[in-house]
Amino acid sequence: MPEIRDLLDTRLKTLMYLIFISLAVLFTGLYFFQIVHADRYIRLATNNRLRLIRFSPPRGEIYDRNGVPLAVNETTFSIMGYPLDLDRQGMLLRVSELLSNHGIPMSVDDLAKTIRKQRWAPYRVIRLVPNLTMAQMAELVADPECPAQLFPLPEWRRIYPSGALAANVTGYVGEISENELKNSLPGEYVGGDLVGKGGIERYYEETLRGTAGEEAIEVDARGRKVRTLDLRPSTKGESVSLTLDMGAQKLTMELLSAHKGAVVVMDVRTGAVLVLASSPTYDNNPLAWGVSTKEWREITEDRDRPMLDRSIAGVYPPASTFKAIVALAALEEGVVTPGTTFFCSGALRLPSRAFRCWKRSGHGSVNLISALQYSCDVYFYQVGMKLGIDRLLKWVRKFGLGEPTGIDLPGEAGGNIAGPEWKKRRTKENWYQGDTINYSIGQGFLLLTPLQIARVYAAVANGGRLVTPFLVPSRAQAPVDMGIRQEKLAIVQKGLNYVVSRGTGSRAGRFGISIAGKTGTAQNSHGPDHAVFAGYAPADSPRYVAVAMIEAGEHGSSVASPIVGEVLAYILSHPAEETE
Amino acid sequence: MLVLLCWGIACIFSAASGRIGSGTEFALRQFGWAVVSCVACFSVISVGYQKFMDMAYPIYGLTLLVLFFMDVAAPTVKGAQRWLSFGVIRIQPSEFAKISLILLLSKFLSRYPPLTLATFLAGWGAGLPVIFLILGQPDLGSALVYVFIMLCVIFVAGAPLKYLCGVLLLGLSALPFAWFFLRDYQKMRLLVFLDPTRDPLGAGYNALQSRIAVGSGSFWGKGFLQGLQSKLRFLPEPHTDFIFGVYAEEFGFWGTTLLLLIFGVIFMRIVAAGMKSRDMRAKVLVSGVAAWIWFQMFENIGMSMGLMPITGITLPFFSYGGSSLLAISVALGLVSSVYISSAKRYR
C-alpha cells in the first residue's frame, strides 16, 4: 500500500514542522525572558525584594471539665529579622551590642546559632529574641541604634495557670527540635516553631496547633516594608476540654505533696479520667518559655524524677489489690465457690519452703469474702495453686494488663505481667510453684501502672466491662464486656465492701461516703514498702474508681486508703454538670 | 550515528546539571543510570526493533498488569503511587509503559490503519486502559503525555483529519467536566498559571521564581555552579522538575539556544529514521518517540518560563531520575535500530 506509506511520510513531515514551530516558540520565549527582559529579572533576582513573614498561630487552649484553664496564651513580642539582612558584615555585632545595652545578653555566637537553626531561605523571617514584654519591645525599638531591618512581631506564649498541679497531664510546649523538624511533613513546621513536647500538648498537637499564617512583602533596599504582596492569616488551633476535675486534682496534689506516688480517679462507666496526679511534680511554665541547659539538667537529672508521670508510666507491684482479679478468676473458672474455705495458720507450708501470711497468728478458717476482707495471703496462695499460672495469666490478659491502656497521653507504660515464658527469657530459669504463689498476691515479677489498677477496679465496679481511659471526651470508646457473670462479680464486690466497712481498709470509709476497695502493701526491695489502695464509690452503685500508690508508704491501710477516701468524697460532693 | 552522539552529549550535560542541582551524590547516581542506559540502548539496537515489535502485545499486557498492581498495592511516595521499589532502586513503571504503548500502537495501527471510523476508535480503545491506570495512580502529568503520544501517533498513522478534529473538540468540551475530578493542588496550579500573582507564596511562587531564574540568566548566564536562585533555595525541586531553570540561569541564552538546537537535531534524526524506513510500523514507532520527547521538552521548558502550567513532567535527558533516562534510552535504541535496519536494506 504505497499510498498509505506516502501518507505516513507526509504526516511525519508535518509532525516535524510542528515540532520545529514549537521549538521556535520556546526560542522566542527564551529570547524574550533572557534578552529583552533580562534586566528586570536580574534585578529581581539579585536584590530579591521578596520577604516572607510567618505568623505562628495561637494554640488552642486546654480546659478541665468545668472550664478551668490549664493552658492559655499570652501576647508577647519577638524581635524578627531576615537572614538576607543579618548576613551582612558586622550586623550581628551591632545587634548583639544593642541587645546587651537593653539587658538582653546575647553574644554574636548565640545570634548566629539562632539564625542557623531557623534558616530555611534567606528571605524568610527569623525570630531573634523571643518573649519580650510590651515595655521591653518598645524600649528596644525606640533605640536609635536599632537597625531598621529588625522589627517586632506580636506572638503567643504559652502559660499554664495550673502549673505543677497538672504538669504531667498538660505537658508543655517547646521549640521544635531538629529531629522533629526532619520527621515532619515538608512545610508543616519551620525552625523556631513551638510544638507540644509532653502530655496533652504533645498528644493533641495536631488539634491544638492551628495553621500558621504567612505574609509576603516587598521591601525597599533598607529592608523596610513597601507593600504586602500576599497575606494568609493564621488560624487558631482548636481548644481541648479535658475530663480532668481541677478541684479534685488540686486536693489530690495537696494530699500527695508529702509523698512520692500517684493517684488516678476514673469514671467507672466511661473511663473518663478525673484525676491524674503524680508526685513529685514540676512547673511546666519555665519549660514553655525555654529553660537554660542547667535548669533543664536539674529537672531531668533529679533523682526523684519529677517528670516521670507515675500515674501512667510508673510501674509497681499491685500487691493485694491484685487479689480481686485472682478471686474473680477463681470464681469464674470454678476453682472455688463462696463456700470454699481454707485454714490459715499464719503460713502455707510446702515441702520446699513456707509462705507466710502477713498476719503471723493466722486468720483461721476463711472463705473468699473474709479472705478479701482481711487480705488473707494464705487463702490466695491456695487459690493461686489451684488455678495455676496459665489460667491466672489468661485473666490478667483479659483485663488488658501488660499493655498500655490506650489513654490519650504519650509515654504510657504497659507494665509487666511476667509469666513462665517471660521468666525463662529473662532469667533462664523455670517457673516454680513458688512463683505462682507470689503471683497470686500480686508480688514477684508482676508490675502494673496505677492507671491499669484503676481500670481493673472500674471493671469490677461497673459489672465487668473494660473501659478505655481518656482525657478528651471525643476519644471515649465503648467499654468492652468481658463476659463475667454478675453473681460472681457480686461476691467479689461484697468482699471489697467488707474491706472498708469492717476490714483492712476502714480508714477509707471515714469521709462520709460508702466505699468498696482493697488495700495493698507492695514489697519493695529498694526500701520501705509501697502502699496502695484501689477503691470505688458509692459502694452500692459505683460511679468513680480511685487508686492511690504511695512509694515507701509502708501500709496501704494507713496512707493510701485515706487519700482515696478523701478524693472520692470530694468528687461525689462536687458533682460536675453531666456532659454525657 | 548522529542521534547517539547527540544523546551522549546530552547525557554528560545531564550529569553536570545533576551536580548543579544537589551535590555529587545525585550526579554520581545519575551517571550510574547513564551508563546503564547506554548499555540498554545498545542492547536494544543489537536485538533490533522487529523483535520488540513482535512481542508488542504481550509487553503491553504485562505493562497493564504491573500498573494495575501499582494502583492496588504500592507504597505511596509524595502522595502518589508511582514508584515500584526493588531494594535501593526504585523505578517508575509509568515511564516504561510509554514504550510499551508506542510499540502496541505502531503494530496495531500499521495493521489496521485508522482510516475508517472503526479502526480509528479501535486505536484509541487500545491505548485507553493504560491511560486510565496512570490516572488512577494518580499521575495527571504522565497521563497527558500518554494522550499526546496517542494523538501524534494516530495522526502520523494516517487518521483522517476530521476524526482528529473531532477528538480534539471532544477533549475541549470535556475540560469543564474534568475540572471536577482534579485535586485541589492541581486546580491551584492551573489557576495560578492563568494568574501567577494569585498566590505568590504557594503554587504561583514556583512559576514566579522559575521565571526569575530563567530571566536572570541573561545572555551569557551566571556560569556553571553560579546560579543563585537554585542555590539559595528560591527554586524548588532544582534537580528534577525545574532543572531547566537551573540550566538557563547558569548558561544563559546561548546555552538554552544550544540546547534547543540539540533537541532540534535529535528530532530531525528521529523523523529521518522513520522517513527512510520502508516499514510502516517503524514510521509510526518513531513518531511516537518523537511525540514523547517533544511533549515533555515543550512542557518542561514552557513551565520553567511560566508559559505552561506546572506539572511534574521532567525534561528528557536532563532531569534527575533513572527511570525516565533509561526509558528514553531504550526508545532511542529502538529508533536507532530502525535507522540501522533500513540502512542495511538499501546497501
PDB file of C-alpha atoms in Angstrom, chain A residues 1 4-5 7-16 18-20 22-23 25-35 37-46 48 50-52 84 119-123 214-216 229-232, chain B residues 113 115 152 155-161 198-201 205 209 211-212 214-219 222 229 232-234 244 248 252-253 256-257 260 264 267-268 271 274-275 278 280 283-284 286-287 290 294 297-298 301-302 305 307:
ATOM      1  CA  MET A   1       0.000   0.000   0.000  1.00  0.00           C
ATOM      2  CA  ILE A   4      -0.547   4.836   2.724  1.00  0.00           C
ATOM      3  CA  ARG A   5       3.214   4.811   3.140  1.00  0.00           C
ATOM      4  CA  LEU A   7       0.612   9.473   3.551  1.00  0.00           C
ATOM      5  CA  LEU A   8       2.619   8.404   6.556  1.00  0.00           C
ATOM      6  CA  ASP A   9       5.697  10.177   5.257  1.00  0.00           C
ATOM      7  CA  THR A  10       3.706  13.342   4.684  1.00  0.00           C
ATOM      8  CA  ARG A  11       2.321  13.104   8.178  1.00  0.00           C
ATOM      9  CA  LEU A  12       5.795  12.549   9.620  1.00  0.00           C
ATOM     10  CA  LYS A  13       6.991  15.645   7.826  1.00  0.00           C
ATOM     11  CA  THR A  14       4.068  17.604   9.205  1.00  0.00           C
ATOM     12  CA  LEU A  15       4.925  16.392  12.681  1.00  0.00           C
ATOM     13  CA  MET A  16       8.467  17.560  12.091  1.00  0.00           C
ATOM     14  CA  LEU A  18       5.044  21.223  14.128  1.00  0.00           C
ATOM     15  CA  ILE A  19       7.971  20.306  16.334  1.00  0.00           C
ATOM     16  CA  PHE A  20      10.105  22.994  14.788  1.00  0.00           C
ATOM     17  CA  SER A  22       7.183  24.697  18.880  1.00  0.00           C
ATOM     18  CA  LEU A  23      10.956  24.937  19.199  1.00  0.00           C
ATOM     19  CA  VAL A  25       8.087  29.315  20.179  1.00  0.00           C
ATOM     20  CA  LEU A  26      10.346  28.221  23.023  1.00  0.00           C
ATOM     21  CA  PHE A  27      13.236  30.056  21.424  1.00  0.00           C
ATOM     22  CA  THR A  28      11.192  33.220  21.213  1.00  0.00           C
ATOM     23  CA  GLY A  29      10.138  32.805  24.814  1.00  0.00           C
ATOM     24  CA  LEU A  30      13.693  32.405  25.954  1.00  0.00           C
ATOM     25  CA  TYR A  31      14.754  35.370  23.866  1.00  0.00           C
ATOM     26  CA  PHE A  32      12.010  37.405  25.430  1.00  0.00           C
ATOM     27  CA  PHE A  33      12.903  36.498  29.021  1.00  0.00           C
ATOM     28  CA  GLN A  34      16.658  36.144  28.780  1.00  0.00           C
ATOM     29  CA  ILE A  35      17.461  39.009  26.434  1.00  0.00           C
ATOM     30  CA  HIS A  37      13.604  41.474  29.888  1.00  0.00           C
ATOM     31  CA  ALA A  38      16.840  40.183  31.354  1.00  0.00           C
ATOM     32  CA  ASP A  39      17.490  43.397  33.302  1.00  0.00           C
ATOM     33  CA  ARG A  40      14.232  43.184  35.139  1.00  0.00           C
ATOM     34  CA  TYR A  41      14.757  39.606  36.209  1.00  0.00           C
ATOM     35  CA  ILE A  42      18.371  40.180  37.157  1.00  0.00           C
ATOM     36  CA  ARG A  43      17.232  42.984  39.437  1.00  0.00           C
ATOM     37  CA  LEU A  44      14.518  40.862  40.958  1.00  0.00           C
ATOM     38  CA  ALA A  45      16.947  38.033  41.494  1.00  0.00           C
ATOM     39  CA  THR A  46      19.973  39.855  42.881  1.00  0.00           C
ATOM     40  CA  ASN A  48      15.474  39.705  45.909  1.00  0.00           C
ATOM     41  CA  LEU A  50      10.593  39.385  48.483  1.00  0.00           C
ATOM     42  CA  ARG A  51      10.315  38.687  52.207  1.00  0.00           C
ATOM     43  CA  LEU A  52       8.212  36.127  53.987  1.00  0.00           C
ATOM     44  CA  LEU A  84      19.417  38.270  53.981  1.00  0.00           C
ATOM     45  CA  ARG A 119      17.251  29.306  58.412  1.00  0.00           C
ATOM     46  CA  TRP A 120      15.182  27.953  55.601  1.00  0.00           C
ATOM     47  CA  ALA A 121      15.558  30.558  52.920  1.00  0.00           C
ATOM     48  CA  PRO A 122      17.277  33.936  53.058  1.00  0.00           C
ATOM     49  CA  TYR A 123      14.045  35.837  52.615  1.00  0.00           C
ATOM     50  CA  GLU A 214       2.109  33.959  56.113  1.00  0.00           C
ATOM     51  CA  GLU A 215       2.662  37.356  54.647  1.00  0.00           C
ATOM     52  CA  ALA A 216       4.753  38.087  51.614  1.00  0.00           C
ATOM     53  CA  LEU A 229       2.118  41.043  48.193  1.00  0.00           C
ATOM     54  CA  ASP A 230       0.096  38.317  49.772  1.00  0.00           C
ATOM     55  CA  LEU A 231      -1.430  37.603  53.133  1.00  0.00           C
ATOM     56  CA  ARG A 232      -2.740  34.423  54.589  1.00  0.00           C
TER      57      ARG A 232
ATOM     58  CA  PRO B 113      -4.659   1.939   9.636  1.00  0.00           C
ATOM     59  CA  LEU B 115      -8.627   5.319   8.019  1.00  0.00           C
ATOM     60  CA  CYS B 152       0.509  12.218  17.397  1.00  0.00           C
ATOM     61  CA  PHE B 155      -2.136  11.438  13.314  1.00  0.00           C
ATOM     62  CA  VAL B 156       1.017  10.063  11.727  1.00  0.00           C
ATOM     63  CA  ALA B 157      -0.594   6.674  11.136  1.00  0.00           C
ATOM     64  CA  GLY B 158      -2.828   8.472   8.698  1.00  0.00           C
ATOM     65  CA  ALA B 159      -6.038   9.156  10.516  1.00  0.00           C
ATOM     66  CA  PRO B 160      -8.354  11.452   8.568  1.00  0.00           C
ATOM     67  CA  LEU B 161      -8.154  14.983   9.857  1.00  0.00           C
ATOM     68  CA  ARG B 198      -2.686  34.892  42.598  1.00  0.00           C
ATOM     69  CA  ASP B 199      -0.690  33.198  45.324  1.00  0.00           C
ATOM     70  CA  PRO B 200       2.995  34.146  45.206  1.00  0.00           C
ATOM     71  CA  LEU B 201       3.755  32.144  48.350  1.00  0.00           C
ATOM     72  CA  TYR B 205       5.619  31.015  43.779  1.00  0.00           C
ATOM     73  CA  GLN B 209      10.772  32.093  40.922  1.00  0.00           C
ATOM     74  CA  ARG B 211      10.866  32.644  35.575  1.00  0.00           C
ATOM     75  CA  ILE B 212      13.147  34.884  37.576  1.00  0.00           C
ATOM     76  CA  VAL B 214      15.446  31.830  33.615  1.00  0.00           C
ATOM     77  CA  GLY B 215      15.300  35.544  33.015  1.00  0.00           C
ATOM     78  CA  SER B 216      18.210  36.469  35.214  1.00  0.00           C
ATOM     79  CA  GLY B 217      20.398  34.050  33.239  1.00  0.00           C
ATOM     80  CA  SER B 218      20.580  36.781  30.577  1.00  0.00           C
ATOM     81  CA  PHE B 219      22.729  36.108  27.526  1.00  0.00           C
ATOM     82  CA  LYS B 222      25.934  33.258  35.553  1.00  0.00           C
ATOM     83  CA  GLN B 229      18.155  31.195  42.525  1.00  0.00           C
ATOM     84  CA  LEU B 232      19.523  29.946  47.796  1.00  0.00           C
ATOM     85  CA  ARG B 233      16.536  27.654  47.562  1.00  0.00           C
ATOM     86  CA  PHE B 234      14.363  30.167  45.801  1.00  0.00           C
ATOM     87  CA  PHE B 244      15.775  23.862  33.110  1.00  0.00           C
ATOM     88  CA  ALA B 248      19.037  28.567  31.956  1.00  0.00           C
ATOM     89  CA  GLY B 252      22.187  31.904  29.784  1.00  0.00           C
ATOM     90  CA  PHE B 253      20.648  32.419  26.391  1.00  0.00           C
ATOM     91  CA  THR B 256      19.439  27.412  26.095  1.00  0.00           C
ATOM     92  CA  THR B 257      19.666  28.089  22.375  1.00  0.00           C
ATOM     93  CA  LEU B 260      17.070  23.764  21.680  1.00  0.00           C
ATOM     94  CA  GLY B 264      16.047  20.002  17.092  1.00  0.00           C
ATOM     95  CA  PHE B 267      14.026  15.307  16.361  1.00  0.00           C
ATOM     96  CA  MET B 268      15.354  15.561  12.819  1.00  0.00           C
ATOM     97  CA  VAL B 271      11.958  11.635  11.921  1.00  0.00           C
ATOM     98  CA  GLY B 274      11.193   6.980  10.071  1.00  0.00           C
ATOM     99  CA  MET B 275      11.179   8.504   6.593  1.00  0.00           C
ATOM    100  CA  ARG B 278      10.109   1.080   4.430  1.00  0.00           C
ATOM    101  CA  MET B 280       5.164   1.238   8.321  1.00  0.00           C
ATOM    102  CA  LYS B 283       7.299   5.054  10.865  1.00  0.00           C
ATOM    103  CA  VAL B 284       4.605   5.030  13.479  1.00  0.00           C
ATOM    104  CA  VAL B 286       9.418   6.905  15.569  1.00  0.00           C
ATOM    105  CA  SER B 287       6.550   9.336  15.569  1.00  0.00           C
ATOM    106  CA  ALA B 290       9.329  11.969  18.823  1.00  0.00           C
ATOM    107  CA  TRP B 294       8.653  16.676  22.184  1.00  0.00           C
ATOM    108  CA  MET B 297      10.541  19.012  26.440  1.00  0.00           C
ATOM    109  CA  PHE B 298       7.988  21.612  25.455  1.00  0.00           C
ATOM    110  CA  ILE B 301      10.783  24.282  29.280  1.00  0.00           C
ATOM    111  CA  GLY B 302       7.473  26.044  28.879  1.00  0.00           C
ATOM    112  CA  MET B 305       9.192  30.172  31.765  1.00  0.00           C
ATOM    113  CA  LEU B 307       4.281  29.680  29.569  1.00  0.00           C
TER     114      LEU B 307
END
